[in-house]
Structures are given as C-alpha cells and as structure tokens.
mmCIF file of C-alpha atoms in Angstrom:
data_model
loop_
_atom_site.group_PDB
_atom_site.id
_atom_site.type_symbol
_atom_site.label_atom_id
_atom_site.label_comp_id
_atom_site.label_asym_id
_atom_site.label_seq_id
_atom_site.Cartn_x
_atom_site.Cartn_y
_atom_site.Cartn_z
ATOM 1 C CA UNK A 1 46.296 128.704 88.515
ATOM 2 C CA UNK A 2 43.604 126.044 88.746
ATOM 3 C CA UNK A 3 40.068 126.790 89.889
ATOM 4 C CA UNK A 4 40.640 124.520 92.893
ATOM 5 C CA UNK A 5 43.618 126.491 94.158
ATOM 6 C CA UNK A 6 42.180 129.928 93.522
ATOM 7 C CA UNK A 7 39.304 129.499 95.974
ATOM 8 C CA UNK A 8 39.457 131.265 99.312
ATOM 9 C CA UNK A 9 39.305 129.807 102.804
ATOM 10 C CA UNK A 10 35.793 131.195 103.184
ATOM 11 C CA UNK A 11 34.601 128.529 100.752
ATOM 12 C CA UNK A 12 35.278 125.996 103.520
ATOM 13 C CA UNK A 13 33.561 126.308 106.855
ATOM 14 C CA UNK A 14 32.389 124.322 109.816
ATOM 15 C CA UNK A 15 28.706 124.478 110.702
ATOM 16 C CA UNK A 16 28.316 123.000 114.128
ATOM 17 C CA UNK A 17 25.275 120.779 114.479
ATOM 18 C CA UNK A 18 24.289 119.361 117.874
ATOM 19 C CA UNK A 19 25.317 115.763 117.103
ATOM 20 C CA UNK A 20 27.289 115.708 113.841
ATOM 21 C CA UNK A 21 29.160 118.797 112.689
ATOM 22 C CA UNK A 22 28.768 119.477 108.993
ATOM 23 C CA UNK A 23 31.920 120.372 107.112
ATOM 24 C CA UNK A 24 31.124 122.796 104.318
ATOM 25 C CA UNK A 25 33.427 121.558 101.567
ATOM 26 C CA UNK A 26 32.934 122.161 97.853
ATOM 27 C CA UNK A 27 31.075 119.187 96.407
ATOM 28 C CA UNK A 28 33.922 118.389 94.023
ATOM 29 C CA UNK A 29 36.396 117.862 96.904
ATOM 30 C CA UNK A 30 34.260 116.359 99.643
ATOM 31 C CA UNK A 31 35.008 112.711 98.708
ATOM 32 C CA UNK A 32 38.746 113.424 98.754
ATOM 33 C CA UNK A 33 38.390 115.064 102.186
ATOM 34 C CA UNK A 34 36.133 112.225 103.371
ATOM 35 C CA UNK A 35 38.669 109.534 102.404
ATOM 36 C CA UNK A 36 41.507 111.405 104.110
ATOM 37 C CA UNK A 37 39.510 111.885 107.317
ATOM 38 C CA UNK A 38 38.680 108.174 107.333
ATOM 39 C CA UNK A 39 42.359 107.301 106.906
ATOM 40 C CA UNK A 40 43.066 109.406 109.999
ATOM 41 C CA UNK A 41 40.487 107.416 111.955
ATOM 42 C CA UNK A 42 37.998 110.295 112.175
ATOM 43 C CA UNK A 43 34.369 109.169 112.284
ATOM 44 C CA UNK A 44 32.654 110.744 109.263
ATOM 45 C CA UNK A 45 29.859 110.139 106.762
ATOM 46 C CA UNK A 46 29.464 111.191 103.154
ATOM 47 C CA UNK A 47 26.489 110.147 101.046
ATOM 48 C CA UNK A 48 25.455 111.017 97.511
ATOM 49 C CA UNK A 49 23.958 114.514 97.354
ATOM 50 C CA UNK A 50 24.472 114.989 101.096
ATOM 51 C CA UNK A 51 26.999 117.112 103.006
ATOM 52 C CA UNK A 52 30.103 115.686 104.634
ATOM 53 C CA UNK A 53 29.392 115.000 108.301
ATOM 54 C CA UNK A 54 32.045 114.470 110.970
ATOM 55 C CA UNK A 55 31.974 113.434 114.601
ATOM 56 C CA UNK A 56 33.832 116.272 116.284
ATOM 57 C CA UNK A 57 34.836 114.681 119.563
ATOM 58 C CA UNK A 58 38.012 116.528 120.522
ATOM 59 C CA UNK A 59 40.119 119.619 119.827
ATOM 60 C CA UNK A 60 42.660 117.340 118.112
ATOM 61 C CA UNK A 61 39.969 116.147 115.699
ATOM 62 C CA UNK A 62 39.054 119.742 114.913
ATOM 63 C CA UNK A 63 42.686 120.585 114.112
ATOM 64 C CA UNK A 64 42.991 117.502 111.900
ATOM 65 C CA UNK A 65 39.818 118.450 110.017
ATOM 66 C CA UNK A 66 41.093 122.013 109.567
ATOM 67 C CA UNK A 67 44.384 120.687 108.230
ATOM 68 C CA UNK A 68 42.777 118.268 105.756
ATOM 69 C CA UNK A 69 40.367 120.907 104.445
ATOM 70 C CA UNK A 70 43.195 123.419 104.167
ATOM 71 C CA UNK A 71 45.356 120.974 102.193
ATOM 72 C CA UNK A 72 42.603 120.523 99.638
ATOM 73 C CA UNK A 73 42.128 124.280 99.290
ATOM 74 C CA UNK A 74 45.591 125.841 99.264
ATOM 75 C CA UNK A 75 48.310 125.661 96.633
ATOM 76 C CA UNK A 76 51.169 123.328 97.473
ATOM 77 C CA UNK A 77 53.709 126.156 97.427
ATOM 78 C CA UNK A 78 51.697 127.965 100.122
ATOM 79 C CA UNK A 79 51.649 124.837 102.270
ATOM 80 C CA UNK A 80 55.419 124.450 101.871
ATOM 81 C CA UNK A 81 55.965 128.114 102.843
ATOM 82 C CA UNK A 82 53.727 127.686 105.880
ATOM 83 C CA UNK A 83 55.629 124.574 106.989
ATOM 84 C CA UNK A 84 59.000 126.318 106.475
ATOM 85 C CA UNK A 85 57.789 129.186 108.671
ATOM 86 C CA UNK A 86 56.747 126.707 111.372
ATOM 87 C CA UNK A 87 60.249 125.206 111.426
ATOM 88 C CA UNK A 88 61.759 128.674 111.743
ATOM 89 C CA UNK A 89 59.662 129.773 114.731
ATOM 90 C CA UNK A 90 61.735 130.458 117.791
ATOM 91 C CA UNK A 91 60.482 129.230 121.135
ATOM 92 C CA UNK A 92 61.200 131.298 124.231
ATOM 93 C CA UNK A 93 61.662 128.486 126.759
ATOM 94 C CA UNK A 94 62.411 130.930 129.582
ATOM 95 C CA UNK A 95 58.832 132.303 129.640
ATOM 96 C CA UNK A 96 57.010 128.953 129.711
#
C-alpha cells in the first residue's frame, strides 16, 4: 500500500478562517486538490509554501471540497465500495 493511501482522514481537515477557509491538505497533494477544485469552479488559491485557501460560499461547495480531499486520500477500492453502497441504499418514500 502506498504512503498516500495509508494516511487517515485526520490528516485532512478544514480550518475555518473568517474570510478564506484553509484546507489542511498534505503539501504533496495540495496542487492536485487545487487543480481539481479550480476545474469545479471553486474559488481557491495556492501559492508556493502557503496553504491551500478556498472560498467556502455554500454547503454545496463544502461537500465538493470534502469529496475532492477524500478522493486524494482514500484507496480507489474504498471509493468504489462506498459508491456501490450508495447505489444500494433503499429510500423509504412513504416517510418523506
């Protein structure tokens, strides 16, 4: 198992700053996360020797950030299992 995939979720966190939330991502992966967030249209900044900063303007943005960070931290097989479980969830439409 690679060093990248063996890290725990606790290695990634969100420190909320008043204006620009800082995403605590391992330095080795922050550019990958930065490029993906930009491709999703999420306002973010990443400079040399500086943390990754994101404009957290909605709950949807927060979920997208969580998903991108998770994808760069979890083994592919775990992501596939998680997605399979999502497809198998049963919805009780009577109690909506």
